[in-house]
Amino acid sequence: MTHATRLAGKVAIVTGAGHGLGAETARVLAAQGAKVGVADIDLAGAQSVAAEIEAAGGQALPVQVDLMSEDQIKAMVQAVAARFGRIDVLHNNAAALDMAQRQSDRDVCNVAIEAWDRALDVNTRGAMLCCKHVVPVMLEQRSGSIVFSTSGFGLLGDVTLTAYAASKAALMALARSVAAQYGKQGIRSNAIMIGFVVNDHAQKSVPEEIKQILLAQHLTPELGRPRQIADVVAFLASDESSFITGATIPVDGGFTSHSPAMVPLKEYFVRQGSNKL
Ligand SMILES: NC(=O)c1ccc[n+]([C@@H]2O[C@H](COP(=O)([O-])OP(=O)(O)OC[C@H]3O[C@@H](n4cnc5c(N)ncnc54)[C@H](O)[C@@H]3O)[C@@H](O)[C@H]2O)c1
């Protein structure tokens, strides 16, 4: 089987697919044969990604959804199931990450309560509600794969983005709950813990100096690219990963794999001219 056909016959929903990593994932899943529900609060973004997929010979349905609304989530799931007849893959990718959200999500004493509520509502409650409405469809098929996008912020303490971090930590638990609850009925559920990926939307506004600080903590020569995330989602969506469930897989260039002392130690050793301890 080639990559062009490994998802043939499968139907996927990608939330937050109008931009960034979700858009790239939608494109890659479609290129591998999946029919894709391209869901986003930004209808124009979803329509443009779906049009690109169709122009490349794939099949896609743009759907507008605000993940803060259970009614809209229900309607999104029904629209995709009605159009394509089944749902095999759910990628809970969307997150509230616009500039206004990030700037008001700070340390605990200074996080705006609206930013806290929005992060938990969109990132966590939204993903849970997507599962609530997609899992029954997968249970009827007795198969399905759910992928949650989380972050190193959900694992490691940091000085800002308190609400985002809590929302992403919760997704790791949610991924395991779904795996434990529905695994015997053929549903797999995994989380990917993503490192810093420069995309065309949220992260392009991050100052260069911060990118360099983060790059020093990745073990790879470069920060991530959307395609590197999309390829892992496609693998988890495919039957090639059929024995992987309940896992949180770092897709982070080693960001969460090493000692916090590594970077200053490296600099120290360079100054000393040796790494003898
Ligand atoms: N880019 C990174 O470095 C990075 C790092 C770690 C984790 N992640 C995770 O990857 C995922 C994608 O991130 P990204 O960088 O592509 O962000 P992005 O801001 O480019 O994309 C997020 C998408 O979610 C949509 N969205 C926001 N609120 C919504 C709502 N209420 N309902 C429906 N859609 C909504 C946005 O319109 C947007 O299209 C997120 O879950 C993020 O936490 C990204």
PDB file of C-alpha atoms and ligand atoms in Angstrom:
ATOM      1  CA  MET A   1       0.000   0.000   0.000  1.00  0.00           C
ATOM      2  CA  THR A   2       1.342   3.449  -0.884  1.00  0.00           C
ATOM      3  CA  HIS A   3       0.823   6.577   1.156  1.00  0.00           C
ATOM      4  CA  ALA A   4      -1.563   7.811  -1.532  1.00  0.00           C
ATOM      5  CA  THR A   5      -4.040   5.087  -0.584  1.00  0.00           C
ATOM      6  CA  ARG A   6      -3.360   4.180   3.025  1.00  0.00           C
ATOM      7  CA  LEU A   7      -6.418   6.117   4.267  1.00  0.00           C
ATOM      8  CA  ALA A   8      -8.642   5.171   1.319  1.00  0.00           C
ATOM      9  CA  GLY A   9     -12.232   4.626   2.408  1.00  0.00           C
ATOM     10  CA  LYS A  10     -11.760   6.492   5.681  1.00  0.00           C
ATOM     11  CA  VAL A  11     -13.608   9.635   6.699  1.00  0.00           C
ATOM     12  CA  ALA A  12     -11.908  12.148   8.992  1.00  0.00           C
ATOM     13  CA  ILE A  13     -12.929  15.254  10.889  1.00  0.00           C
ATOM     14  CA  VAL A  14     -10.159  17.743  11.662  1.00  0.00           C
ATOM     15  CA  THR A  15     -11.149  20.612  13.962  1.00  0.00           C
ATOM     16  CA  GLY A  16      -9.389  23.934  13.571  1.00  0.00           C
ATOM     17  CA  ALA A  17      -8.537  22.899  10.010  1.00  0.00           C
ATOM     18  CA  GLY A  18      -8.954  26.352   8.512  1.00  0.00           C
ATOM     19  CA  HIS A  19      -5.388  27.333   9.419  1.00  0.00           C
ATOM     20  CA  GLY A  20      -2.056  26.133  10.721  1.00  0.00           C
ATOM     21  CA  LEU A  21      -1.378  22.544  11.691  1.00  0.00           C
ATOM     22  CA  GLY A  22      -5.011  21.490  11.243  1.00  0.00           C
ATOM     23  CA  ALA A  23      -5.046  22.755   7.656  1.00  0.00           C
ATOM     24  CA  GLU A  24      -1.873  20.833   6.858  1.00  0.00           C
ATOM     25  CA  THR A  25      -3.266  17.705   8.532  1.00  0.00           C
ATOM     26  CA  ALA A  26      -6.473  17.965   6.499  1.00  0.00           C
ATOM     27  CA  ARG A  27      -4.389  18.242   3.306  1.00  0.00           C
ATOM     28  CA  VAL A  28      -2.203  15.246   4.219  1.00  0.00           C
ATOM     29  CA  LEU A  29      -5.127  13.012   5.267  1.00  0.00           C
ATOM     30  CA  ALA A  30      -6.896  13.845   1.998  1.00  0.00           C
ATOM     31  CA  ALA A  31      -3.744  13.209  -0.022  1.00  0.00           C
ATOM     32  CA  GLN A  32      -3.629   9.735   1.562  1.00  0.00           C
ATOM     33  CA  GLY A  33      -7.181   8.980   0.449  1.00  0.00           C
ATOM     34  CA  ALA A  34      -9.381  10.134   3.352  1.00  0.00           C
ATOM     35  CA  LYS A  35     -12.515  12.206   2.871  1.00  0.00           C
ATOM     36  CA  VAL A  36     -12.137  15.124   5.242  1.00  0.00           C
ATOM     37  CA  GLY A  37     -14.536  17.310   7.199  1.00  0.00           C
ATOM     38  CA  VAL A  38     -12.616  20.589   7.416  1.00  0.00           C
ATOM     39  CA  ALA A  39     -14.079  22.174  10.551  1.00  0.00           C
ATOM     40  CA  ASP A  40     -13.291  25.644  11.860  1.00  0.00           C
ATOM     41  CA  ILE A  41     -14.936  28.660  13.457  1.00  0.00           C
ATOM     42  CA  ASP A  42     -13.503  30.586  10.496  1.00  0.00           C
ATOM     43  CA  LEU A  43     -15.662  29.439   7.587  1.00  0.00           C
ATOM     44  CA  ALA A  44     -13.563  31.250   4.964  1.00  0.00           C
ATOM     45  CA  GLY A  45     -10.438  29.417   6.185  1.00  0.00           C
ATOM     46  CA  ALA A  46     -12.242  26.058   6.117  1.00  0.00           C
ATOM     47  CA  GLN A  47     -13.620  26.745   2.639  1.00  0.00           C
ATOM     48  CA  SER A  48     -10.232  27.687   1.275  1.00  0.00           C
ATOM     49  CA  VAL A  49      -8.559  24.511   2.645  1.00  0.00           C
ATOM     50  CA  ALA A  50     -11.435  22.328   1.374  1.00  0.00           C
ATOM     51  CA  ALA A  51     -11.200  23.969  -2.065  1.00  0.00           C
ATOM     52  CA  GLU A  52      -7.451  23.276  -2.164  1.00  0.00           C
ATOM     53  CA  ILE A  53      -8.092  19.609  -1.322  1.00  0.00           C
ATOM     54  CA  GLU A  54     -10.754  19.295  -4.011  1.00  0.00           C
ATOM     55  CA  ALA A  55      -8.518  21.021  -6.561  1.00  0.00           C
ATOM     56  CA  ALA A  56      -5.849  18.397  -5.816  1.00  0.00           C
ATOM     57  CA  GLY A  57      -8.385  15.623  -6.537  1.00  0.00           C
ATOM     58  CA  GLY A  58      -9.449  14.880  -2.947  1.00  0.00           C
ATOM     59  CA  GLN A  59     -12.793  15.131  -1.192  1.00  0.00           C
ATOM     60  CA  ALA A  60     -13.518  17.631   1.565  1.00  0.00           C
ATOM     61  CA  LEU A  61     -16.472  19.274   3.270  1.00  0.00           C
ATOM     62  CA  PRO A  62     -15.964  22.677   4.889  1.00  0.00           C
ATOM     63  CA  VAL A  63     -17.987  23.026   8.092  1.00  0.00           C
ATOM     64  CA  GLN A  64     -18.311  26.071  10.301  1.00  0.00           C
ATOM     65  CA  VAL A  65     -18.291  25.192  13.985  1.00  0.00           C
ATOM     66  CA  ASP A  66     -17.712  27.083  17.201  1.00  0.00           C
ATOM     67  CA  LEU A  67     -16.433  24.453  19.604  1.00  0.00           C
ATOM     68  CA  MET A  68     -17.936  26.407  22.491  1.00  0.00           C
ATOM     69  CA  SER A  69     -21.390  25.297  21.262  1.00  0.00           C
ATOM     70  CA  GLU A  70     -22.533  21.696  21.729  1.00  0.00           C
ATOM     71  CA  ASP A  71     -25.367  22.255  19.230  1.00  0.00           C
ATOM     72  CA  GLN A  72     -22.874  23.329  16.574  1.00  0.00           C
ATOM     73  CA  ILE A  73     -20.617  20.352  17.317  1.00  0.00           C
ATOM     74  CA  LYS A  74     -23.577  18.001  16.981  1.00  0.00           C
ATOM     75  CA  ALA A  75     -24.520  19.631  13.662  1.00  0.00           C
ATOM     76  CA  MET A  76     -20.902  19.350  12.418  1.00  0.00           C
ATOM     77  CA  VAL A  77     -20.777  15.619  13.181  1.00  0.00           C
ATOM     78  CA  GLN A  78     -24.159  15.078  11.516  1.00  0.00           C
ATOM     79  CA  ALA A  79     -23.104  17.069   8.433  1.00  0.00           C
ATOM     80  CA  VAL A  80     -19.919  15.029   7.925  1.00  0.00           C
ATOM     81  CA  ALA A  81     -21.671  11.687   8.568  1.00  0.00           C
ATOM     82  CA  ALA A  82     -24.514  12.654   6.196  1.00  0.00           C
ATOM     83  CA  ARG A  83     -22.121  13.684   3.433  1.00  0.00           C
ATOM     84  CA  PHE A  84     -19.565  10.855   3.676  1.00  0.00           C
ATOM     85  CA  GLY A  85     -21.550   8.057   5.388  1.00  0.00           C
ATOM     86  CA  ARG A  86     -19.202   7.304   8.328  1.00  0.00           C
ATOM     87  CA  ILE A  87     -16.516   8.783  10.600  1.00  0.00           C
ATOM     88  CA  ASP A  88     -13.267   6.893  11.129  1.00  0.00           C
ATOM     89  CA  VAL A  89     -10.944   9.597  12.394  1.00  0.00           C
ATOM     90  CA  LEU A  90     -11.384  12.557  14.721  1.00  0.00           C
ATOM     91  CA  HIS A  91      -8.464  14.923  15.114  1.00  0.00           C
ATOM     92  CA  ASN A  92      -9.123  17.259  18.034  1.00  0.00           C
ATOM     93  CA  ASN A  93      -6.707  19.914  16.814  1.00  0.00           C
ATOM     94  CA  ALA A  94      -8.456  23.250  17.353  1.00  0.00           C
ATOM     95  CA  ALA A  95      -7.327  25.584  20.106  1.00  0.00           C
ATOM     96  CA  ALA A  96      -7.953  29.202  20.988  1.00  0.00           C
ATOM     97  CA  LEU A  97      -4.518  30.612  20.218  1.00  0.00           C
ATOM     98  CA  ASP A  98      -5.098  34.035  18.710  1.00  0.00           C
ATOM     99  CA  MET A  99      -2.999  36.960  19.899  1.00  0.00           C
ATOM    100  CA  ALA A 100      -5.706  38.391  22.214  1.00  0.00           C
ATOM    101  CA  GLN A 101      -6.126  35.000  23.907  1.00  0.00           C
ATOM    102  CA  ARG A 102      -2.381  34.418  24.357  1.00  0.00           C
ATOM    103  CA  GLN A 103      -1.771  37.897  25.721  1.00  0.00           C
ATOM    104  CA  SER A 104      -4.465  37.585  28.392  1.00  0.00           C
ATOM    105  CA  ASP A 105      -3.453  34.034  29.417  1.00  0.00           C
ATOM    106  CA  ARG A 106      -0.568  34.779  31.782  1.00  0.00           C
ATOM    107  CA  ASP A 107       0.647  33.665  35.230  1.00  0.00           C
ATOM    108  CA  VAL A 108      -1.985  32.622  37.789  1.00  0.00           C
ATOM    109  CA  CYS A 109      -2.202  36.077  39.441  1.00  0.00           C
ATOM    110  CA  ASN A 110      -2.638  37.770  36.093  1.00  0.00           C
ATOM    111  CA  VAL A 111      -4.594  35.375  33.890  1.00  0.00           C
ATOM    112  CA  ALA A 112      -7.823  37.001  32.712  1.00  0.00           C
ATOM    113  CA  ILE A 113     -10.678  34.771  33.824  1.00  0.00           C
ATOM    114  CA  GLU A 114     -12.228  35.111  30.348  1.00  0.00           C
ATOM    115  CA  ALA A 115      -9.012  33.665  28.861  1.00  0.00           C
ATOM    116  CA  TRP A 116      -9.063  30.804  31.367  1.00  0.00           C
ATOM    117  CA  ASP A 117     -12.704  30.014  30.534  1.00  0.00           C
ATOM    118  CA  ARG A 118     -12.141  30.270  26.778  1.00  0.00           C
ATOM    119  CA  ALA A 119      -9.074  27.976  26.815  1.00  0.00           C
ATOM    120  CA  LEU A 120     -10.900  25.336  28.827  1.00  0.00           C
ATOM    121  CA  ASP A 121     -14.123  25.747  26.812  1.00  0.00           C
ATOM    122  CA  VAL A 122     -12.587  25.538  23.336  1.00  0.00           C
ATOM    123  CA  ASN A 123      -9.527  23.348  23.867  1.00  0.00           C
ATOM    124  CA  THR A 124     -10.840  20.855  26.419  1.00  0.00           C
ATOM    125  CA  ARG A 125     -14.644  20.982  26.655  1.00  0.00           C
ATOM    126  CA  GLY A 126     -14.826  21.327  22.850  1.00  0.00           C
ATOM    127  CA  ALA A 127     -12.654  18.231  22.321  1.00  0.00           C
ATOM    128  CA  MET A 128     -14.684  16.253  24.866  1.00  0.00           C
ATOM    129  CA  LEU A 129     -17.946  17.228  23.127  1.00  0.00           C
ATOM    130  CA  CYS A 130     -16.514  16.247  19.733  1.00  0.00           C
ATOM    131  CA  CYS A 131     -15.756  12.808  21.228  1.00  0.00           C
ATOM    132  CA  LYS A 132     -19.221  12.645  22.825  1.00  0.00           C
ATOM    133  CA  HIS A 133     -20.849  13.033  19.408  1.00  0.00           C
ATOM    134  CA  VAL A 134     -18.343  11.142  17.232  1.00  0.00           C
ATOM    135  CA  VAL A 135     -17.803   8.089  19.460  1.00  0.00           C
ATOM    136  CA  PRO A 136     -21.389   6.774  18.999  1.00  0.00           C
ATOM    137  CA  VAL A 137     -20.819   6.778  15.213  1.00  0.00           C
ATOM    138  CA  MET A 138     -17.514   4.914  15.684  1.00  0.00           C
ATOM    139  CA  LEU A 139     -19.157   2.449  18.095  1.00  0.00           C
ATOM    140  CA  GLU A 140     -21.665   1.495  15.400  1.00  0.00           C
ATOM    141  CA  GLN A 141     -18.773   0.857  13.013  1.00  0.00           C
ATOM    142  CA  ARG A 142     -16.782  -0.835  15.806  1.00  0.00           C
ATOM    143  CA  SER A 143     -13.724   1.117  14.703  1.00  0.00           C
ATOM    144  CA  GLY A 144     -12.206   4.557  14.867  1.00  0.00           C
ATOM    145  CA  SER A 145      -9.118   6.554  15.763  1.00  0.00           C
ATOM    146  CA  ILE A 146      -9.111   9.763  17.792  1.00  0.00           C
ATOM    147  CA  VAL A 147      -6.063  12.017  18.027  1.00  0.00           C
ATOM    148  CA  PHE A 148      -5.731  14.898  20.487  1.00  0.00           C
ATOM    149  CA  SER A 149      -3.226  17.691  19.926  1.00  0.00           C
ATOM    150  CA  THR A 150      -1.536  18.643  23.164  1.00  0.00           C
ATOM    151  CA  SER A 151       1.629  20.515  24.023  1.00  0.00           C
ATOM    152  CA  GLY A 152       4.736  20.460  26.192  1.00  0.00           C
ATOM    153  CA  PHE A 153       2.891  23.161  28.175  1.00  0.00           C
ATOM    154  CA  GLY A 154       0.540  20.387  29.317  1.00  0.00           C
ATOM    155  CA  LEU A 155       3.438  18.451  30.862  1.00  0.00           C
ATOM    156  CA  LEU A 156       5.986  20.987  32.114  1.00  0.00           C
ATOM    157  CA  GLY A 157       5.599  24.059  34.310  1.00  0.00           C
ATOM    158  CA  ASP A 158       6.200  27.419  32.640  1.00  0.00           C
ATOM    159  CA  VAL A 159       5.915  31.127  33.410  1.00  0.00           C
ATOM    160  CA  THR A 160       2.881  32.000  31.297  1.00  0.00           C
ATOM    161  CA  LEU A 161      -0.090  30.480  29.362  1.00  0.00           C
ATOM    162  CA  THR A 162      -1.564  29.021  32.586  1.00  0.00           C
ATOM    163  CA  ALA A 163      -4.976  28.278  31.086  1.00  0.00           C
ATOM    164  CA  TYR A 164      -3.544  26.814  27.881  1.00  0.00           C
ATOM    165  CA  ALA A 165      -1.295  24.516  29.937  1.00  0.00           C
ATOM    166  CA  ALA A 166      -4.192  23.264  32.086  1.00  0.00           C
ATOM    167  CA  SER A 167      -6.356  22.738  29.002  1.00  0.00           C
ATOM    168  CA  LYS A 168      -3.642  20.664  27.312  1.00  0.00           C
ATOM    169  CA  ALA A 169      -2.853  18.574  30.417  1.00  0.00           C
ATOM    170  CA  ALA A 170      -6.554  17.710  30.621  1.00  0.00           C
ATOM    171  CA  LEU A 171      -6.492  16.470  27.014  1.00  0.00           C
ATOM    172  CA  MET A 172      -3.838  13.881  27.885  1.00  0.00           C
ATOM    173  CA  ALA A 173      -6.218  12.481  30.530  1.00  0.00           C
ATOM    174  CA  LEU A 174      -9.163  12.653  28.146  1.00  0.00           C
ATOM    175  CA  ALA A 175      -7.251  10.721  25.484  1.00  0.00           C
ATOM    176  CA  ARG A 176      -6.579   7.940  27.999  1.00  0.00           C
ATOM    177  CA  SER A 177     -10.191   7.920  29.256  1.00  0.00           C
ATOM    178  CA  VAL A 178     -11.529   7.438  25.727  1.00  0.00           C
ATOM    179  CA  ALA A 179      -8.952   4.703  25.065  1.00  0.00           C
ATOM    180  CA  ALA A 180      -9.915   2.876  28.273  1.00  0.00           C
ATOM    181  CA  GLN A 181     -13.646   3.251  27.800  1.00  0.00           C
ATOM    182  CA  TYR A 182     -14.048   2.241  24.147  1.00  0.00           C
ATOM    183  CA  GLY A 183     -10.913   0.276  23.241  1.00  0.00           C
ATOM    184  CA  LYS A 184     -12.671  -3.081  23.354  1.00  0.00           C
ATOM    185  CA  GLN A 185     -15.167  -1.775  20.793  1.00  0.00           C
ATOM    186  CA  GLY A 186     -12.417  -0.931  18.320  1.00  0.00           C
ATOM    187  CA  ILE A 187     -11.823   2.727  19.100  1.00  0.00           C
ATOM    188  CA  ARG A 188      -8.245   3.928  19.599  1.00  0.00           C
ATOM    189  CA  SER A 189      -7.385   7.219  21.241  1.00  0.00           C
ATOM    190  CA  ASN A 190      -3.994   8.896  21.478  1.00  0.00           C
ATOM    191  CA  ALA A 191      -2.504  12.289  22.181  1.00  0.00           C
ATOM    192  CA  ILE A 192       0.421  13.903  20.416  1.00  0.00           C
ATOM    193  CA  MET A 193       2.516  16.309  22.466  1.00  0.00           C
ATOM    194  CA  ILE A 194       3.712  18.903  20.001  1.00  0.00           C
ATOM    195  CA  GLY A 195       6.876  20.999  20.190  1.00  0.00           C
ATOM    196  CA  PHE A 196       7.246  24.458  18.675  1.00  0.00           C
ATOM    197  CA  VAL A 197       6.017  24.507  15.088  1.00  0.00           C
ATOM    198  CA  VAL A 198       6.202  27.650  13.023  1.00  0.00           C
ATOM    199  CA  ASN A 199       3.012  27.928  11.031  1.00  0.00           C
ATOM    200  CA  ASP A 200       1.243  30.460   8.884  1.00  0.00           C
ATOM    201  CA  HIS A 201      -1.067  31.671  11.640  1.00  0.00           C
ATOM    202  CA  ALA A 202      -0.569  31.798  15.407  1.00  0.00           C
ATOM    203  CA  GLN A 203       3.168  31.298  15.705  1.00  0.00           C
ATOM    204  CA  LYS A 204       4.375  33.663  13.036  1.00  0.00           C
ATOM    205  CA  SER A 205       3.734  36.520  15.510  1.00  0.00           C
ATOM    206  CA  VAL A 206       6.166  35.063  18.077  1.00  0.00           C
ATOM    207  CA  PRO A 207       9.324  37.247  18.339  1.00  0.00           C
ATOM    208  CA  GLU A 208      12.501  35.870  16.752  1.00  0.00           C
ATOM    209  CA  GLU A 209      14.360  35.973  20.100  1.00  0.00           C
ATOM    210  CA  ILE A 210      11.775  33.615  21.655  1.00  0.00           C
ATOM    211  CA  LYS A 211      12.036  31.282  18.667  1.00  0.00           C
ATOM    212  CA  GLN A 212      15.797  31.105  19.217  1.00  0.00           C
ATOM    213  CA  ILE A 213      15.339  30.365  22.952  1.00  0.00           C
ATOM    214  CA  LEU A 214      12.942  27.535  22.060  1.00  0.00           C
ATOM    215  CA  LEU A 215      15.135  26.249  19.240  1.00  0.00           C
ATOM    216  CA  ALA A 216      18.015  25.833  21.714  1.00  0.00           C
ATOM    217  CA  GLN A 217      15.773  23.452  23.740  1.00  0.00           C
ATOM    218  CA  HIS A 218      14.828  21.305  20.737  1.00  0.00           C
ATOM    219  CA  LEU A 219      17.315  18.562  19.869  1.00  0.00           C
ATOM    220  CA  THR A 220      16.694  18.912  16.137  1.00  0.00           C
ATOM    221  CA  PRO A 221      18.517  21.370  13.871  1.00  0.00           C
ATOM    222  CA  GLU A 222      15.270  23.278  13.180  1.00  0.00           C
ATOM    223  CA  LEU A 223      11.932  24.023  14.831  1.00  0.00           C
ATOM    224  CA  GLY A 224       8.996  21.954  13.629  1.00  0.00           C
ATOM    225  CA  ARG A 225       7.100  22.232  10.363  1.00  0.00           C
ATOM    226  CA  PRO A 226       3.329  21.567  10.075  1.00  0.00           C
ATOM    227  CA  ARG A 227       3.977  18.610   7.765  1.00  0.00           C
ATOM    228  CA  GLN A 228       5.951  16.833  10.508  1.00  0.00           C
ATOM    229  CA  ILE A 229       2.879  16.938  12.751  1.00  0.00           C
ATOM    230  CA  ALA A 230       0.429  16.033   9.987  1.00  0.00           C
ATOM    231  CA  ASP A 231       2.456  12.941   9.057  1.00  0.00           C
ATOM    232  CA  VAL A 232       2.181  11.574  12.613  1.00  0.00           C
ATOM    233  CA  VAL A 233      -1.567  12.229  12.718  1.00  0.00           C
ATOM    234  CA  ALA A 234      -1.911  10.378   9.400  1.00  0.00           C
ATOM    235  CA  PHE A 235      -0.002   7.429  10.882  1.00  0.00           C
ATOM    236  CA  LEU A 236      -2.224   7.392  13.994  1.00  0.00           C
ATOM    237  CA  ALA A 237      -5.298   7.634  11.759  1.00  0.00           C
ATOM    238  CA  SER A 238      -4.138   4.661   9.696  1.00  0.00           C
ATOM    239  CA  ASP A 239      -4.372   0.958  10.463  1.00  0.00           C
ATOM    240  CA  GLU A 240      -0.564   0.864  10.612  1.00  0.00           C
ATOM    241  CA  SER A 241      -0.882   2.150  14.193  1.00  0.00           C
ATOM    242  CA  SER A 242      -3.550  -0.398  15.167  1.00  0.00           C
ATOM    243  CA  PHE A 243      -1.707  -1.486  18.372  1.00  0.00           C
ATOM    244  CA  ILE A 244      -1.145   2.070  19.642  1.00  0.00           C
ATOM    245  CA  THR A 245      -3.783   3.406  22.017  1.00  0.00           C
ATOM    246  CA  GLY A 246      -3.880   5.334  25.281  1.00  0.00           C
ATOM    247  CA  ALA A 247      -0.492   6.829  24.425  1.00  0.00           C
ATOM    248  CA  THR A 248       0.828  10.357  24.573  1.00  0.00           C
ATOM    249  CA  ILE A 249       3.448  10.574  21.867  1.00  0.00           C
ATOM    250  CA  PRO A 250       5.947  13.430  21.874  1.00  0.00           C
ATOM    251  CA  VAL A 251       6.252  14.968  18.411  1.00  0.00           C
ATOM    252  CA  ASP A 252       8.442  17.741  19.654  1.00  0.00           C
ATOM    253  CA  GLY A 253      11.993  17.456  18.370  1.00  0.00           C
ATOM    254  CA  GLY A 254      13.048  16.185  21.796  1.00  0.00           C
ATOM    255  CA  PHE A 255      11.864  19.330  23.605  1.00  0.00           C
ATOM    256  CA  THR A 256      10.475  17.371  26.581  1.00  0.00           C
ATOM    257  CA  SER A 257      13.120  14.637  26.549  1.00  0.00           C
ATOM    258  CA  HIS A 258      16.151  16.231  28.149  1.00  0.00           C
ATOM    259  CA  SER A 259      17.471  17.723  31.361  1.00  0.00           C
ATOM    260  CA  PRO A 260      16.554  21.391  31.992  1.00  0.00           C
ATOM    261  CA  ALA A 261      20.274  21.902  32.706  1.00  0.00           C
ATOM    262  CA  MET A 262      21.308  20.759  29.232  1.00  0.00           C
ATOM    263  CA  VAL A 263      21.502  24.125  27.494  1.00  0.00           C
ATOM    264  CA  PRO A 264      23.406  26.032  30.219  1.00  0.00           C
ATOM    265  CA  LEU A 265      25.647  22.985  30.742  1.00  0.00           C
ATOM    266  CA  LYS A 266      26.474  22.904  27.043  1.00  0.00           C
ATOM    267  CA  GLU A 267      27.398  26.589  27.178  1.00  0.00           C
ATOM    268  CA  TYR A 268      29.493  25.947  30.297  1.00  0.00           C
ATOM    269  CA  PHE A 269      31.354  23.097  28.613  1.00  0.00           C
ATOM    270  CA  VAL A 270      32.008  25.235  25.549  1.00  0.00           C
ATOM    271  CA  ARG A 271      33.521  27.920  27.814  1.00  0.00           C
ATOM    272  CA  GLN A 272      35.632  25.255  29.573  1.00  0.00           C
ATOM    273  CA  GLY A 273      36.669  23.706  26.266  1.00  0.00           C
ATOM    274  CA  SER A 274      35.717  20.203  27.536  1.00  0.00           C
ATOM    275  CA  ASN A 275      32.721  18.229  28.765  1.00  0.00           C
ATOM    276  CA  LYS A 276      34.652  16.417  31.510  1.00  0.00           C
ATOM    277  CA  LEU A 277      32.615  16.537  34.718  1.00  0.00           C
TER     278      LEU A 277
HETATM  279  N1  LIG B   1       2.134  25.550  16.541  1.00  0.00           N
HETATM  280  C1  LIG B   1       2.747  25.082  17.621  1.00  0.00           C
HETATM  281  O1  LIG B   1       3.922  25.352  17.888  1.00  0.00           O
HETATM  282  C2  LIG B   1       2.022  24.166  18.575  1.00  0.00           C
HETATM  283  C3  LIG B   1       2.728  23.657  19.665  1.00  0.00           C
HETATM  284  C4  LIG B   1       2.097  22.783  20.547  1.00  0.00           C
HETATM  285  C5  LIG B   1       0.770  22.446  20.313  1.00  0.00           C
HETATM  286  N2  LIG B   1       0.107  22.959  19.262  1.00  0.00           N
HETATM  287  C6  LIG B   1      -1.293  22.587  19.097  1.00  0.00           C
HETATM  288  O2  LIG B   1      -1.602  22.307  17.745  1.00  0.00           O
HETATM  289  C7  LIG B   1      -2.937  22.704  17.460  1.00  0.00           C
HETATM  290  C8  LIG B   1      -2.952  23.650  16.254  1.00  0.00           C
HETATM  291  O3  LIG B   1      -2.192  24.800  16.560  1.00  0.00           O
HETATM  292  P1  LIG B   1      -1.808  25.884  15.451  1.00  0.00           P
HETATM  293  O4  LIG B   1      -0.464  26.377  15.806  1.00  0.00           O
HETATM  294  O5  LIG B   1      -2.065  25.343  14.102  1.00  0.00           O
HETATM  295  O6  LIG B   1      -2.855  27.066  15.792  1.00  0.00           O
HETATM  296  P2  LIG B   1      -3.720  28.008  14.835  1.00  0.00           P
HETATM  297  O7  LIG B   1      -4.167  29.171  15.676  1.00  0.00           O
HETATM  298  O8  LIG B   1      -2.989  28.283  13.576  1.00  0.00           O
HETATM  299  O9  LIG B   1      -4.978  27.107  14.490  1.00  0.00           O
HETATM  300  C9  LIG B   1      -6.012  26.906  15.400  1.00  0.00           C
HETATM  301  C10 LIG B   1      -7.302  26.794  14.628  1.00  0.00           C
HETATM  302  O10 LIG B   1      -8.378  26.592  15.568  1.00  0.00           O
HETATM  303  C11 LIG B   1      -9.468  27.403  15.165  1.00  0.00           C
HETATM  304  N3  LIG B   1     -10.325  27.714  16.304  1.00  0.00           N
HETATM  305  C12 LIG B   1     -10.059  28.565  17.324  1.00  0.00           C
HETATM  306  N4  LIG B   1     -11.119  28.659  18.145  1.00  0.00           N
HETATM  307  C13 LIG B   1     -12.073  27.833  17.628  1.00  0.00           C
HETATM  308  C14 LIG B   1     -13.405  27.503  18.024  1.00  0.00           C
HETATM  309  N5  LIG B   1     -13.988  28.085  19.095  1.00  0.00           N
HETATM  310  N6  LIG B   1     -14.099  26.615  17.279  1.00  0.00           N
HETATM  311  C15 LIG B   1     -13.532  26.058  16.174  1.00  0.00           C
HETATM  312  N7  LIG B   1     -12.299  26.351  15.745  1.00  0.00           N
HETATM  313  C16 LIG B   1     -11.574  27.218  16.474  1.00  0.00           C
HETATM  314  C17 LIG B   1      -8.822  28.643  14.595  1.00  0.00           C
HETATM  315  O11 LIG B   1      -9.728  29.384  13.748  1.00  0.00           O
HETATM  316  C18 LIG B   1      -7.632  28.075  13.848  1.00  0.00           C
HETATM  317  O12 LIG B   1      -7.943  27.757  12.511  1.00  0.00           O
HETATM  318  C19 LIG B   1      -3.465  23.335  18.748  1.00  0.00           C
HETATM  319  O13 LIG B   1      -4.179  22.378  19.496  1.00  0.00           O
HETATM  320  C20 LIG B   1      -2.217  23.723  19.480  1.00  0.00           C
HETATM  321  O14 LIG B   1      -2.421  23.787  20.884  1.00  0.00           O
HETATM  322  C21 LIG B   1       0.686  23.827  18.381  1.00  0.00           C
END
